[in-house]
Every structure is written in C-alpha cells, then in structure tokens.
C-alpha cells in the first residue's frame, strides 16, 4: 500500500497544475445564450456572460437578425414600434444615448444653456453637427438626462447604454474630475434602475470597481487597441458580460473584412475571457464582422 500512496502523492501536484480547459470558441455563437436572459429579483434584466449582440447607431437598422439576442440602438432614432417588434422575437433592446455630451442635432439640444457646454469633441464635430462635453454636475443637465432615461423607459427599452461618461478622462474644458464622473454614473444608475431598466457602463473602466455591483453589463470600445481589457477581469469573473467593440479599420469606413491577424487580435478576449466581441466600422453602421471561425462578415441591407 505504501508505494501506491507515494505514487498518488507524487501525482497530485501535477494534476492540480494542469491548465484550465480553454473556452470552446464554438460555444460562443450568435445563438449562445439566445433568450437565456435572466432577471434580477428587482425585475431588472441581467444579461448572461458571453451573450451575442449587435450595435447599430448611424441610422435605424434596415434589417434584423432574429438569432441575435440583443440589439443596441439609438433611443432617438428608433420608435417604440421597433422595440416592440424586437420583443416579439424574444430579443432584448439596449437604448443608446450620450449622457456626457451635447449634440446639436438632438431634439432636446435647446435645453442646454451655453454655461454647461465644454470643449468640442473634434472627431465627432463635423459641419453643422457639433458635439461638446457637458457639465454633468449641473441640475439642468441631469434634468435633461432624466428625461432621456424616461424616454427609453416609455419606449420599452430593457437597458440603457449612456455614452461619454468617461468625461473626466478627456479634454473636457470643465475641470471635471473622476469623482464627478463617478457621482454622475451612480446617479444615472439609480435613475435607470428606478424605471426598471438595466444599466451598462460605457468605457470608463477606472470607475468599474466602484459601481460593479450595481451595473448589469459593460460596453467597451477598443480595449484591445488601448491595452486595458484586463481591467474587466473581475467583472467577467462576477458573471457579467462585456459587450466589446473593436475598430481595426480606424477611420476607414468600408465593407471589407479585416485581415485574419487583426481579427485574431480583436477577438482574443472573446476566447480567453468570454467577451461579447464585435468588429465594426467606426461610425457604427450596419457592417459587422463576428469572431467565430469561418463566419463571414455580415452586410445587412445590402
């Protein structure tokens, strides 16, 4: 018996030293977790880790893929009928709006006085369309954002995707700090939850530890490009999804697939950490390339 016992003791360290099984790439497909969405005890939707999704913001989508569980669309450009039609297909709808910037083309643009407007966002301010950072401390800004969240609720949105909450990390011209952004995000979360909608933290990974328990998912742009995807490690360990977008083509807007090498880099955290990764054009039109091996780029509406 002693030789057998010694053999077992010898083998145990090797057994526990074996690496964990890698995530099966095929287990993450457009049907993965389709409609396998859960709800919290408060009735707020909690999307599962690794859920498939699509985001189209440039204009209302011309077509929808009924196999995709979640669509992220603009709250201004898509009426309640669109949300209802997605619900009829058992899909969830995330409604996008900018929570940290003034956009000159929005219907409520006149509600923001000059005193709350900061620097322009150079990339997105073109021609008559101007975008400027907002003083998120101002009551008038919060009143307008509360109305936007109410609009999302009235349209039946399951969650909100408030953009530009990382205002402290940009040249805003308003002397806004990380504490200002955190206070604002916490307020946005409360506003969303009070209306029964889930909340996705857009970018701002430095704020994530302070709000992780209260947000249902994260939306990240270009963490592979920026090298900060590992900041979401604890978030996915908690079972919460990262809806992740990479823009390997940069400012080039076209329907060409990205090379295999770029695709592999963009999709690395989908494989290692179950990110919900999409490859998109920077303007977030309908062109999309999914990470699954062998899946060709999708060109809806063409």
mmCIF file with all atom_site columns, C-alpha atoms in Angstrom, residues 13 29 37 47-48 85 95 120 124 131 145 157 163 189 222 238 254 263 277 282 291 295:
data_model
loop_
_atom_site.group_PDB
_atom_site.id
_atom_site.type_symbol
_atom_site.label_atom_id
_atom_site.label_alt_id
_atom_site.label_comp_id
_atom_site.label_asym_id
_atom_site.label_entity_id
_atom_site.label_seq_id
_atom_site.pdbx_PDB_ins_code
_atom_site.Cartn_x
_atom_site.Cartn_y
_atom_site.Cartn_z
_atom_site.occupancy
_atom_site.B_iso_or_equiv
_atom_site.pdbx_formal_charge
_atom_site.auth_seq_id
_atom_site.auth_comp_id
_atom_site.auth_asym_id
_atom_site.auth_atom_id
_atom_site.pdbx_PDB_model_num
ATOM 1  C CA . UNK A 1 13  ? 0.671   18.351 -7.747  1.00 0.00 ? 13  UNK A CA 1
ATOM 2  C CA . UNK A 1 29  ? -22.117 31.841 -31.416 1.00 0.00 ? 29  UNK A CA 1
ATOM 3  C CA . UNK A 1 37  ? -31.548 36.028 -20.318 1.00 0.00 ? 37  UNK A CA 1
ATOM 4  C CA . UNK A 1 47  ? -27.721 39.560 -19.474 1.00 0.00 ? 47  UNK A CA 1
ATOM 5  C CA . UNK A 1 48  ? -25.585 36.435 -19.135 1.00 0.00 ? 48  UNK A CA 1
ATOM 6  C CA . UNK A 1 85  ? -41.074 44.217 -32.788 1.00 0.00 ? 85  UNK A CA 1
ATOM 7  C CA . UNK A 1 95  ? -31.115 52.032 -25.901 1.00 0.00 ? 95  UNK A CA 1
ATOM 8  C CA . UNK A 1 120 ? -15.808 70.214 -28.663 1.00 0.00 ? 120 UNK A CA 1
ATOM 9  C CA . UNK A 1 124 ? -17.443 63.951 -33.982 1.00 0.00 ? 124 UNK A CA 1
ATOM 10 C CA . UNK A 1 131 ? -20.731 67.765 -30.108 1.00 0.00 ? 131 UNK A CA 1
ATOM 11 C CA . UNK A 1 145 ? -30.767 63.141 -18.887 1.00 0.00 ? 145 UNK A CA 1
ATOM 12 C CA . UNK A 1 157 ? -36.115 49.553 -23.643 1.00 0.00 ? 157 UNK A CA 1
ATOM 13 C CA . UNK A 1 163 ? -22.181 57.124 -23.691 1.00 0.00 ? 163 UNK A CA 1
ATOM 14 C CA . UNK A 1 189 ? -27.671 54.000 -12.443 1.00 0.00 ? 189 UNK A CA 1
ATOM 15 C CA . UNK A 1 222 ? -11.202 49.333 -28.201 1.00 0.00 ? 222 UNK A CA 1
ATOM 16 C CA . UNK A 1 238 ? -18.600 38.020 -11.417 1.00 0.00 ? 238 UNK A CA 1
ATOM 17 C CA . UNK A 1 254 ? -15.982 50.239 -45.753 1.00 0.00 ? 254 UNK A CA 1
ATOM 18 C CA . UNK A 1 263 ? -9.333  39.683 -36.390 1.00 0.00 ? 263 UNK A CA 1
ATOM 19 C CA . UNK A 1 277 ? -16.816 40.967 -29.175 1.00 0.00 ? 277 UNK A CA 1
ATOM 20 C CA . UNK A 1 282 ? -16.091 53.413 -36.501 1.00 0.00 ? 282 UNK A CA 1
ATOM 21 C CA . UNK A 1 291 ? -15.340 36.496 -34.167 1.00 0.00 ? 291 UNK A CA 1
ATOM 22 C CA . UNK A 1 295 ? -18.253 33.151 -40.090 1.00 0.00 ? 295 UNK A CA 1
#
